[in-house]
CSV table of C-alpha atoms in Angstrom, one decimal:
chain,number,residue,atom,x,y,z
A,1,UNK,CA,-31.6,64.5,97.3
A,2,UNK,CA,-30.3,61.7,95.0
A,3,UNK,CA,-26.8,62.9,95.8
A,4,UNK,CA,-27.2,63.4,99.7
A,5,UNK,CA,-28.9,60.1,100.5
A,6,UNK,CA,-26.5,57.8,99.4
A,7,UNK,CA,-23.8,59.6,101.2
A,8,UNK,CA,-25.8,59.5,104.3
A,9,UNK,CA,-26.5,55.9,103.7
A,10,UNK,CA,-22.7,55.2,103.4
A,11,UNK,CA,-21.9,56.9,106.5
A,12,UNK,CA,-24.8,55.2,108.4
A,13,UNK,CA,-23.7,51.8,107.5
A,14,UNK,CA,-20.2,52.6,108.4
A,15,UNK,CA,-21.3,53.8,111.7
A,16,UNK,CA,-23.2,50.6,112.5
A,17,UNK,CA,-20.1,48.3,111.6
A,18,UNK,CA,-21.1,47.2,108.1
A,19,UNK,CA,-17.8,46.1,106.2
A,20,UNK,CA,-16.4,48.9,104.0
A,21,UNK,CA,-16.9,47.1,100.8
A,22,UNK,CA,-20.5,46.4,101.3
A,23,UNK,CA,-21.1,49.8,102.6
A,24,UNK,CA,-19.6,51.4,99.4
A,25,UNK,CA,-21.6,48.9,97.2
A,26,UNK,CA,-24.8,49.4,98.7
A,27,UNK,CA,-24.8,53.2,99.0
A,28,UNK,CA,-23.4,53.4,95.4
A,29,UNK,CA,-26.3,50.9,94.2
A,30,UNK,CA,-28.8,53.2,95.8
A,31,UNK,CA,-27.4,56.2,94.3
A,32,UNK,CA,-27.4,54.7,90.9
A,33,UNK,CA,-31.2,53.5,91.3
A,34,UNK,CA,-32.3,57.0,92.3
A,35,UNK,CA,-30.0,58.7,89.5
A,36,UNK,CA,-30.3,56.4,86.4
A,37,UNK,CA,-32.9,54.0,87.1
A,38,UNK,CA,-33.0,50.0,87.5
A,39,UNK,CA,-32.2,49.2,83.9
A,40,UNK,CA,-29.0,51.2,83.6
A,41,UNK,CA,-28.0,50.1,87.2
A,42,UNK,CA,-28.0,46.5,86.2
A,43,UNK,CA,-25.8,47.3,83.1
A,44,UNK,CA,-23.4,49.2,85.5
A,45,UNK,CA,-23.3,46.3,87.8
A,46,UNK,CA,-22.2,44.1,85.2
A,47,UNK,CA,-19.6,46.3,83.8
A,48,UNK,CA,-18.4,48.0,87.0
A,49,UNK,CA,-17.6,44.8,89.0
A,50,UNK,CA,-15.6,43.5,86.0
A,51,UNK,CA,-13.7,46.5,85.4
A,52,UNK,CA,-13.0,47.1,89.1
A,53,UNK,CA,-11.8,43.5,89.7
A,54,UNK,CA,-9.9,42.9,86.5
A,55,UNK,CA,-7.4,45.8,86.5
A,56,UNK,CA,-4.0,44.1,86.0
A,57,UNK,CA,-2.5,46.5,88.7
A,58,UNK,CA,-4.4,44.8,91.3
A,59,UNK,CA,-2.0,41.8,91.0
A,60,UNK,CA,0.5,43.8,92.7
A,61,UNK,CA,-1.4,43.9,96.0
A,62,UNK,CA,-1.3,40.1,96.9
A,63,UNK,CA,2.3,40.0,95.7
A,64,UNK,CA,3.4,42.6,98.1
A,65,UNK,CA,1.0,41.3,100.8
A,66,UNK,CA,2.7,37.7,100.4
A,67,UNK,CA,6.2,39.4,100.7
A,68,UNK,CA,5.0,41.2,104.0
A,69,UNK,CA,3.6,38.2,105.5
A,70,UNK,CA,6.7,36.0,104.9
A,71,UNK,CA,9.1,38.7,106.4
A,72,UNK,CA,6.7,39.1,109.4
A,73,UNK,CA,6.3,35.4,109.9
A,74,UNK,CA,10.0,34.6,110.1
A,75,UNK,CA,12.9,35.8,112.6
A,76,UNK,CA,13.8,38.5,110.1
A,77,UNK,CA,11.9,41.3,112.4
A,78,UNK,CA,13.5,40.1,115.6
A,79,UNK,CA,16.9,40.1,113.9
A,80,UNK,CA,16.4,43.6,112.7
A,81,UNK,CA,15.1,44.6,116.2
A,82,UNK,CA,18.2,43.2,117.7
A,83,UNK,CA,20.4,44.9,115.2
A,84,UNK,CA,19.0,48.3,115.9
A,85,UNK,CA,18.9,47.7,119.5
A,86,UNK,CA,22.6,47.0,119.5
A,87,UNK,CA,23.3,50.3,118.0
A,88,UNK,CA,20.9,52.7,119.5
A,89,UNK,CA,20.2,51.0,123.0
A,90,UNK,CA,22.6,53.0,124.9
A,91,UNK,CA,20.9,56.3,124.0
A,92,UNK,CA,18.3,57.4,126.7
A,93,UNK,CA,15.0,56.2,125.1
A,94,UNK,CA,17.3,54.2,122.7
A,95,UNK,CA,15.1,51.1,122.7
A,96,UNK,CA,12.2,53.1,121.4
A,97,UNK,CA,14.3,55.0,118.9
A,98,UNK,CA,15.6,51.4,117.8
A,99,UNK,CA,12.1,50.2,117.4
A,100,UNK,CA,11.3,53.1,115.3
A,101,UNK,CA,14.2,52.9,113.0
A,102,UNK,CA,13.5,48.9,112.8
A,103,UNK,CA,10.0,49.7,111.9
A,104,UNK,CA,11.0,51.9,109.1
A,105,UNK,CA,13.3,49.2,107.8
A,106,UNK,CA,10.4,46.8,108.3
A,107,UNK,CA,7.9,49.0,106.4
A,108,UNK,CA,10.4,49.1,103.5
A,109,UNK,CA,10.2,45.3,103.4
A,110,UNK,CA,6.6,44.7,103.9
A,111,UNK,CA,4.4,47.7,103.0
A,112,UNK,CA,2.0,46.7,105.7
A,113,UNK,CA,1.4,49.2,108.7
A,114,UNK,CA,-0.6,46.7,110.7
A,115,UNK,CA,1.8,43.9,110.3
A,116,UNK,CA,4.7,46.0,111.2
A,117,UNK,CA,3.0,47.4,114.4
A,118,UNK,CA,1.8,43.9,115.4
A,119,UNK,CA,5.3,42.3,115.0
A,120,UNK,CA,7.2,45.0,116.7
A,121,UNK,CA,4.9,45.2,119.4
A,122,UNK,CA,5.1,41.6,120.1
A,123,UNK,CA,8.9,41.9,120.0
A,124,UNK,CA,9.8,45.2,121.3
A,125,UNK,CA,7.3,46.0,124.2
A,126,UNK,CA,8.2,43.1,126.5
A,127,UNK,CA,11.9,44.0,126.0
A,128,UNK,CA,11.3,47.5,127.0
A,129,UNK,CA,9.2,46.7,129.9
A,130,UNK,CA,12.4,44.9,131.3
A,131,UNK,CA,14.2,48.2,131.1
A,132,UNK,CA,11.5,50.2,132.7
A,133,UNK,CA,9.9,51.8,129.9
A,134,UNK,CA,6.5,52.8,130.3
A,135,UNK,CA,3.7,51.6,128.0
A,136,UNK,CA,2.9,54.9,127.0
A,137,UNK,CA,6.0,55.3,125.2
A,138,UNK,CA,6.7,51.8,124.1
A,139,UNK,CA,3.2,51.0,122.6
A,140,UNK,CA,2.8,54.7,121.5
A,141,UNK,CA,6.1,54.8,119.5
A,142,UNK,CA,5.4,51.4,118.0
A,143,UNK,CA,1.9,52.3,116.9
A,144,UNK,CA,3.1,55.4,115.3
A,145,UNK,CA,6.1,53.9,113.8
A,146,UNK,CA,4.1,51.0,112.2
A,147,UNK,CA,2.3,53.8,110.0
A,148,UNK,CA,5.8,54.3,108.3
A,149,UNK,CA,4.9,51.1,106.2
A,150,UNK,CA,2.2,53.5,104.4
A,151,UNK,CA,4.7,56.0,103.1
A,152,UNK,CA,8.0,53.9,102.6
A,153,UNK,CA,7.9,51.9,99.5
A,154,UNK,CA,6.9,49.3,98.7
A,155,UNK,CA,3.5,50.7,100.3
A,156,UNK,CA,0.2,49.0,99.8
A,157,UNK,CA,-1.6,52.4,100.2
A,158,UNK,CA,0.6,54.1,97.6
A,159,UNK,CA,-0.4,51.1,95.1
A,160,UNK,CA,-4.0,51.7,95.8
A,161,UNK,CA,-3.6,55.5,95.1
A,162,UNK,CA,-1.8,54.7,91.9
A,163,UNK,CA,-4.5,52.3,90.7
A,164,UNK,CA,-7.2,54.7,91.7
A,165,UNK,CA,-5.6,57.7,90.0
A,166,UNK,CA,-3.6,55.8,87.2
A,167,UNK,CA,-0.5,57.5,88.7
A,168,UNK,CA,2.6,55.3,87.9
A,169,UNK,CA,3.3,53.3,90.9
A,170,UNK,CA,7.3,53.5,90.3
A,171,UNK,CA,7.0,57.1,90.7
A,172,UNK,CA,4.9,57.1,93.8
A,173,UNK,CA,7.3,54.6,95.4
A,174,UNK,CA,10.2,57.0,94.6
A,175,UNK,CA,8.3,59.8,95.9
A,176,UNK,CA,7.8,58.1,99.3
A,177,UNK,CA,11.5,57.6,100.0
A,178,UNK,CA,12.5,61.1,101.1
A,179,UNK,CA,9.3,61.7,103.2
A,180,UNK,CA,9.7,58.2,104.6
A,181,UNK,CA,13.3,58.9,105.9
A,182,UNK,CA,12.4,62.4,107.2
A,183,UNK,CA,9.5,60.8,109.1
A,184,UNK,CA,11.8,58.1,110.7
A,185,UNK,CA,14.2,60.7,112.0
A,186,UNK,CA,11.3,63.1,113.1
A,187,UNK,CA,9.9,60.1,115.2
A,188,UNK,CA,13.3,59.5,116.6
A,189,UNK,CA,13.5,63.2,117.5
A,190,UNK,CA,10.0,63.0,119.4
A,191,UNK,CA,11.3,60.2,121.4
A,192,UNK,CA,14.6,61.8,122.2
A,193,UNK,CA,12.8,65.1,123.4
A,194,UNK,CA,10.0,63.2,125.2
A,195,UNK,CA,12.6,61.2,127.5
A,196,UNK,CA,14.4,64.3,128.3
A,197,UNK,CA,11.4,66.1,129.3
A,198,UNK,CA,10.0,63.3,131.3
A,199,UNK,CA,13.1,61.1,132.2
A,200,UNK,CA,11.0,58.7,134.1
A,201,UNK,CA,9.2,57.3,131.2
A,202,UNK,CA,12.4,55.6,130.1
A,203,UNK,CA,14.6,55.6,133.1
A,204,UNK,CA,17.2,52.7,132.4
A,205,UNK,CA,19.9,52.2,129.8
A,206,UNK,CA,21.1,48.8,128.7
A,207,UNK,CA,24.6,47.7,129.1
A,208,UNK,CA,27.1,48.5,126.5
A,209,UNK,CA,27.7,46.1,123.8
A,210,UNK,CA,31.2,45.2,122.1
A,211,UNK,CA,31.5,46.4,118.6
A,212,UNK,CA,32.3,43.0,117.2
A,213,UNK,CA,28.7,41.8,118.5
A,214,UNK,CA,27.2,44.9,116.9
A,215,UNK,CA,28.6,44.1,113.5
A,216,UNK,CA,27.8,40.5,113.9
A,217,UNK,CA,24.0,41.5,114.3
A,218,UNK,CA,24.2,43.8,111.2
A,219,UNK,CA,25.4,40.8,109.3
A,220,UNK,CA,22.1,38.9,110.1
A,221,UNK,CA,19.9,41.6,108.3
A,222,UNK,CA,21.9,42.3,105.0
A,223,UNK,CA,20.3,39.6,102.9
A,224,UNK,CA,16.9,41.2,103.7
A,225,UNK,CA,18.3,44.6,102.9
A,226,UNK,CA,19.4,43.3,99.7
A,227,UNK,CA,16.3,41.9,98.8
A,228,UNK,CA,14.5,45.1,99.3
A,229,UNK,CA,17.1,47.0,97.2
A,230,UNK,CA,16.6,44.3,94.4
A,231,UNK,CA,12.8,44.9,94.6
A,232,UNK,CA,12.7,48.6,94.6
A,233,UNK,CA,15.7,48.9,92.4
A,234,UNK,CA,14.0,46.9,89.7
A,235,UNK,CA,11.0,49.1,89.7
A,236,UNK,CA,12.9,52.3,89.7
A,237,UNK,CA,15.3,51.2,86.9
A,238,UNK,CA,12.4,49.9,84.8
A,239,UNK,CA,13.9,46.2,84.6
A,240,UNK,CA,10.6,44.8,86.0
A,241,UNK,CA,7.1,46.0,86.6
A,242,UNK,CA,5.7,46.6,90.0
A,243,UNK,CA,3.8,43.2,89.7
A,244,UNK,CA,7.1,41.2,88.7
A,245,UNK,CA,8.9,43.0,91.6
A,246,UNK,CA,6.3,41.9,93.9
A,247,UNK,CA,6.6,38.4,93.0
A,248,UNK,CA,10.2,38.5,93.0
A,249,UNK,CA,10.1,40.1,96.6
A,250,UNK,CA,7.6,37.3,97.9
A,251,UNK,CA,9.7,34.4,96.6
A,252,UNK,CA,13.0,36.1,98.1
A,253,UNK,CA,11.1,36.6,101.4
A,254,UNK,CA,9.8,33.0,101.6
A,255,UNK,CA,13.5,31.7,100.9
A,256,UNK,CA,14.9,34.2,103.4
A,257,UNK,CA,12.3,33.3,106.2
A,258,UNK,CA,12.8,29.5,105.8
A,259,UNK,CA,16.6,29.9,105.7
A,260,UNK,CA,16.7,31.9,108.9
A,261,UNK,CA,14.9,29.2,110.6
A,262,UNK,CA,11.7,31.4,111.7
A,263,UNK,CA,9.2,30.2,109.3
A,264,UNK,CA,7.7,26.5,109.8
A,265,UNK,CA,4.7,24.9,107.8
A,266,UNK,CA,2.2,26.1,110.2
A,267,UNK,CA,3.4,29.6,109.9
A,268,UNK,CA,3.6,29.3,106.1
A,269,UNK,CA,-0.1,28.3,106.2
A,270,UNK,CA,-1.1,31.2,108.3
A,271,UNK,CA,0.8,33.7,106.0
A,272,UNK,CA,-0.9,32.5,103.1
A,273,UNK,CA,-4.4,32.8,104.8
A,274,UNK,CA,-3.6,36.3,106.0
A,275,UNK,CA,-2.4,37.5,102.7
A,276,UNK,CA,-5.4,36.0,101.1
A,277,UNK,CA,-7.7,37.6,103.5
A,278,UNK,CA,-6.3,41.1,103.1
A,279,UNK,CA,-6.1,40.8,99.4
A,280,UNK,CA,-9.8,39.8,99.4
A,281,UNK,CA,-10.6,42.7,101.5
A,282,UNK,CA,-8.7,45.3,99.4
A,283,UNK,CA,-10.1,44.0,95.9
A,284,UNK,CA,-13.5,44.0,97.5
A,285,UNK,CA,-13.2,47.6,98.3
A,286,UNK,CA,-11.8,48.4,95.0
A,287,UNK,CA,-14.8,46.5,93.3
A,288,UNK,CA,-17.6,48.0,95.2
A,289,UNK,CA,-15.8,51.3,95.1
A,290,UNK,CA,-16.1,51.2,91.4
A,291,UNK,CA,-19.8,51.0,91.7
A,292,UNK,CA,-19.8,54.1,94.0
A,293,UNK,CA,-17.7,55.8,91.4
A,294,UNK,CA,-20.1,55.3,88.7
A,295,UNK,CA,-22.8,56.9,90.9
A,296,UNK,CA,-20.5,59.9,91.3
A,297,UNK,CA,-19.9,60.1,87.7
A,298,UNK,CA,-23.6,59.7,86.8
A,299,UNK,CA,-24.5,62.5,89.2
A,300,UNK,CA,-21.6,64.6,88.1
A,301,UNK,CA,-20.8,65.2,91.9
A,302,UNK,CA,-16.9,65.6,91.4
A,303,UNK,CA,-17.2,68.1,88.5
A,304,UNK,CA,-20.0,70.1,90.2
A,305,UNK,CA,-17.8,70.3,93.5
A,306,UNK,CA,-14.9,71.3,91.6
A,307,UNK,CA,-16.7,74.0,89.5
A,308,UNK,CA,-18.3,75.3,92.7
A,309,UNK,CA,-14.9,75.7,94.6
A,310,UNK,CA,-13.5,77.5,91.5
A,311,UNK,CA,-16.3,79.8,91.2
A,312,UNK,CA,-16.1,80.5,94.9
A,313,UNK,CA,-12.7,82.2,94.5
A,314,UNK,CA,-11.0,80.5,97.3
A,315,UNK,CA,-7.2,80.8,97.2
A,316,UNK,CA,-5.4,77.6,96.4
A,317,UNK,CA,-4.1,77.2,99.8
A,318,UNK,CA,-7.6,77.7,101.3
A,319,UNK,CA,-8.9,74.8,99.2
A,320,UNK,CA,-6.0,72.5,100.3
A,321,UNK,CA,-6.6,73.3,104.1
A,322,UNK,CA,-10.2,72.3,103.5
A,323,UNK,CA,-9.0,69.1,101.9
A,324,UNK,CA,-6.7,68.3,104.7
A,325,UNK,CA,-9.3,68.9,107.2
A,326,UNK,CA,-11.7,66.4,105.4
A,327,UNK,CA,-9.0,63.7,105.4
A,328,UNK,CA,-8.1,64.2,109.0
A,329,UNK,CA,-12.0,63.9,109.8
A,330,UNK,CA,-12.4,60.9,107.8
A,331,UNK,CA,-9.2,59.2,109.4
A,332,UNK,CA,-11.0,59.2,112.8
A,333,UNK,CA,-13.5,56.5,111.5
A,334,UNK,CA,-12.6,55.2,108.2
A,335,UNK,CA,-10.1,52.8,106.9
A,336,UNK,CA,-7.3,54.3,104.9
A,337,UNK,CA,-8.0,52.2,101.9
A,338,UNK,CA,-11.4,53.2,101.9
A,339,UNK,CA,-10.8,56.9,102.3
A,340,UNK,CA,-8.8,56.8,99.3
A,341,UNK,CA,-11.3,55.0,97.0
A,342,UNK,CA,-14.1,57.1,98.3
A,343,UNK,CA,-12.5,60.5,98.0
A,344,UNK,CA,-10.1,60.5,95.3
A,345,UNK,CA,-12.9,60.7,92.4
A,346,UNK,CA,-13.5,64.1,94.0
A,347,UNK,CA,-10.4,65.3,95.4
A,348,UNK,CA,-7.9,64.2,92.7
A,349,UNK,CA,-9.4,66.2,89.8
A,350,UNK,CA,-9.8,69.1,92.1
A,351,UNK,CA,-6.4,69.1,93.3
A,352,UNK,CA,-4.7,68.6,89.8
A,353,UNK,CA,-7.0,71.5,88.4
A,354,UNK,CA,-5.4,73.7,90.9
A,355,UNK,CA,-2.0,72.8,89.4
A,356,UNK,CA,-0.6,70.6,92.1
A,357,UNK,CA,1.3,67.5,91.3
A,358,UNK,CA,-0.6,64.1,91.5
A,359,UNK,CA,2.7,62.7,92.9
A,360,UNK,CA,3.0,65.2,95.6
A,361,UNK,CA,-0.9,64.9,96.4
A,362,UNK,CA,-0.4,61.2,96.7
A,363,UNK,CA,2.3,61.5,99.5
A,364,UNK,CA,0.1,64.2,101.3
A,365,UNK,CA,-3.0,62.0,101.6
A,366,UNK,CA,-0.9,59.0,102.6
A,367,UNK,CA,0.7,61.3,105.3
A,368,UNK,CA,-2.8,62.2,106.5
A,369,UNK,CA,-3.7,58.5,106.5
A,370,UNK,CA,-0.9,58.0,108.8
A,371,UNK,CA,-2.5,60.3,111.3
A,372,UNK,CA,-5.8,58.4,110.7
A,373,UNK,CA,-4.2,55.1,111.7
A,374,UNK,CA,-3.4,56.7,115.1
A,375,UNK,CA,-6.6,58.8,115.6
A,376,UNK,CA,-9.2,57.7,118.1
A,377,UNK,CA,-11.7,56.3,117.9
A,378,UNK,CA,-10.6,53.9,115.1
A,379,UNK,CA,-6.8,54.3,115.4
A,380,UNK,CA,-6.3,50.8,113.8
A,381,UNK,CA,-2.6,50.7,114.5
A,382,UNK,CA,-3.0,51.6,118.2
A,383,UNK,CA,-5.5,48.7,118.6
A,384,UNK,CA,-3.1,46.3,116.8
A,385,UNK,CA,0.1,47.5,118.9
A,386,UNK,CA,-2.0,47.3,122.2
A,387,UNK,CA,-3.6,44.0,121.4
A,388,UNK,CA,-0.4,42.2,120.7
A,389,UNK,CA,0.8,42.2,124.1
A,390,UNK,CA,-0.9,41.5,127.4
A,391,UNK,CA,-1.9,44.2,130.2
A,392,UNK,CA,-1.8,47.2,127.9
A,393,UNK,CA,-4.2,50.0,128.6
A,394,UNK,CA,-5.8,51.3,125.5
A,395,UNK,CA,-5.9,54.9,126.9
A,396,UNK,CA,-2.3,54.9,127.7
A,397,UNK,CA,-1.5,53.6,124.1
A,398,UNK,CA,-3.6,56.6,122.5
A,399,UNK,CA,-1.9,59.1,125.0
A,400,UNK,CA,1.3,57.7,123.6
A,401,UNK,CA,0.7,58.6,120.0
A,402,UNK,CA,-0.4,62.3,120.6
A,403,UNK,CA,3.3,63.6,120.3
A,404,UNK,CA,3.8,61.7,117.0
A,405,UNK,CA,0.5,63.0,115.7
A,406,UNK,CA,1.8,66.4,116.4
A,407,UNK,CA,4.9,65.8,114.4
A,408,UNK,CA,2.9,64.4,111.5
A,409,UNK,CA,1.0,67.7,111.4
A,410,UNK,CA,4.3,69.7,111.4
A,411,UNK,CA,5.7,67.3,108.5
A,412,UNK,CA,2.5,67.9,106.4
A,413,UNK,CA,3.3,71.7,106.8
A,414,UNK,CA,6.9,71.0,105.7
A,415,UNK,CA,5.5,69.0,102.7
A,416,UNK,CA,3.6,72.2,101.7
A,417,UNK,CA,6.4,74.4,102.1
A,418,UNK,CA,8.9,72.3,100.3
A,419,UNK,CA,7.0,70.1,97.7
A,420,UNK,CA,10.3,69.0,96.3
A,421,UNK,CA,10.5,66.4,99.0
A,422,UNK,CA,8.0,64.3,97.2
A,423,UNK,CA,8.8,65.3,93.6
A,424,UNK,CA,12.4,65.3,93.3
A,425,UNK,CA,13.4,61.6,93.2
A,426,UNK,CA,10.6,60.8,90.7
A,427,UNK,CA,11.4,64.0,88.8
A,428,UNK,CA,8.0,65.2,88.6
């Protein structure tokens, strides 16, 4: 009972809308009171909050969030979209494909799924409407493409996974490159096949654009691409730590956004506020998840589950299927960061005890989190994409992401069949 009640309390609090951080803290506190008593609980509260909030790796989070906000606040997203539109616009469904490729690029610059979805929804949907694209395709493709920021480095979700499991963040960033590129190509394939199956969903093609203009639009985005190469190259080469790379990226993004003329003083203030709010949310979840983690440790839930599964004699693949189903279900009503911090104390030791790579598992749970960002009823990216432009029916937006969710499931199967997709670059 001392194990079951805290979990029931956690899900009840989440169901009635209590913020994730407080839900974790209150349920963890209740579990500790029941398992170790009030005196030990007070001791845990004093040490857990300090340990959870003082981890040096947490400084990586605000640095990359600032980089994301500065890049999203200027004209960089618009420049990237215009360049991709110039090169892909003549293909049927090319505007949606251009948005997907640009979102992948934006994800590599920002690491924020919601920022990517909101930015490209505001930029791309009105443009696609002009050419006769239905909202089901335009908003659905943007909501799905926004999730690319979860897997393409520098990803905030990968940073949180690295902090929670003590896995090197640089290795996780390297592991996300190949799956991220494959996902971009897979999403583009979904759009290509969709518009051929139902031509009326994207009926018109833009006029051809001269090669000189295409090249000129590419010139507008090369400084940003160079910034991303410097940031990620610095991490992979070991020249700078992830935190230092994030700081370099934030400063570089600020200079680029100001120099391109898109970032004004009022925008700068909003960027700082949004970065501060998101940082506070993430660190609060980390701190209160630490309390919940102490409850799991005190009751030995994780080792008990691992022992029970191992003694049940289930095959490795059967165990992994159950874990995949767990993450898919949780993704329908929980935030991606919260899912990671609640489940990893249990699933991580189980998966590594089965012989799977911690790097590969990190990519797997992030891919599963991408599906959660599109899944009803929570589907945060769908709400963000639909809410960033007027007159979008939420039902149409959710129907628009279904083909991309199916593709994500196929990509997860591919990740099981070819684990080297995640482990090749980091060499693990």
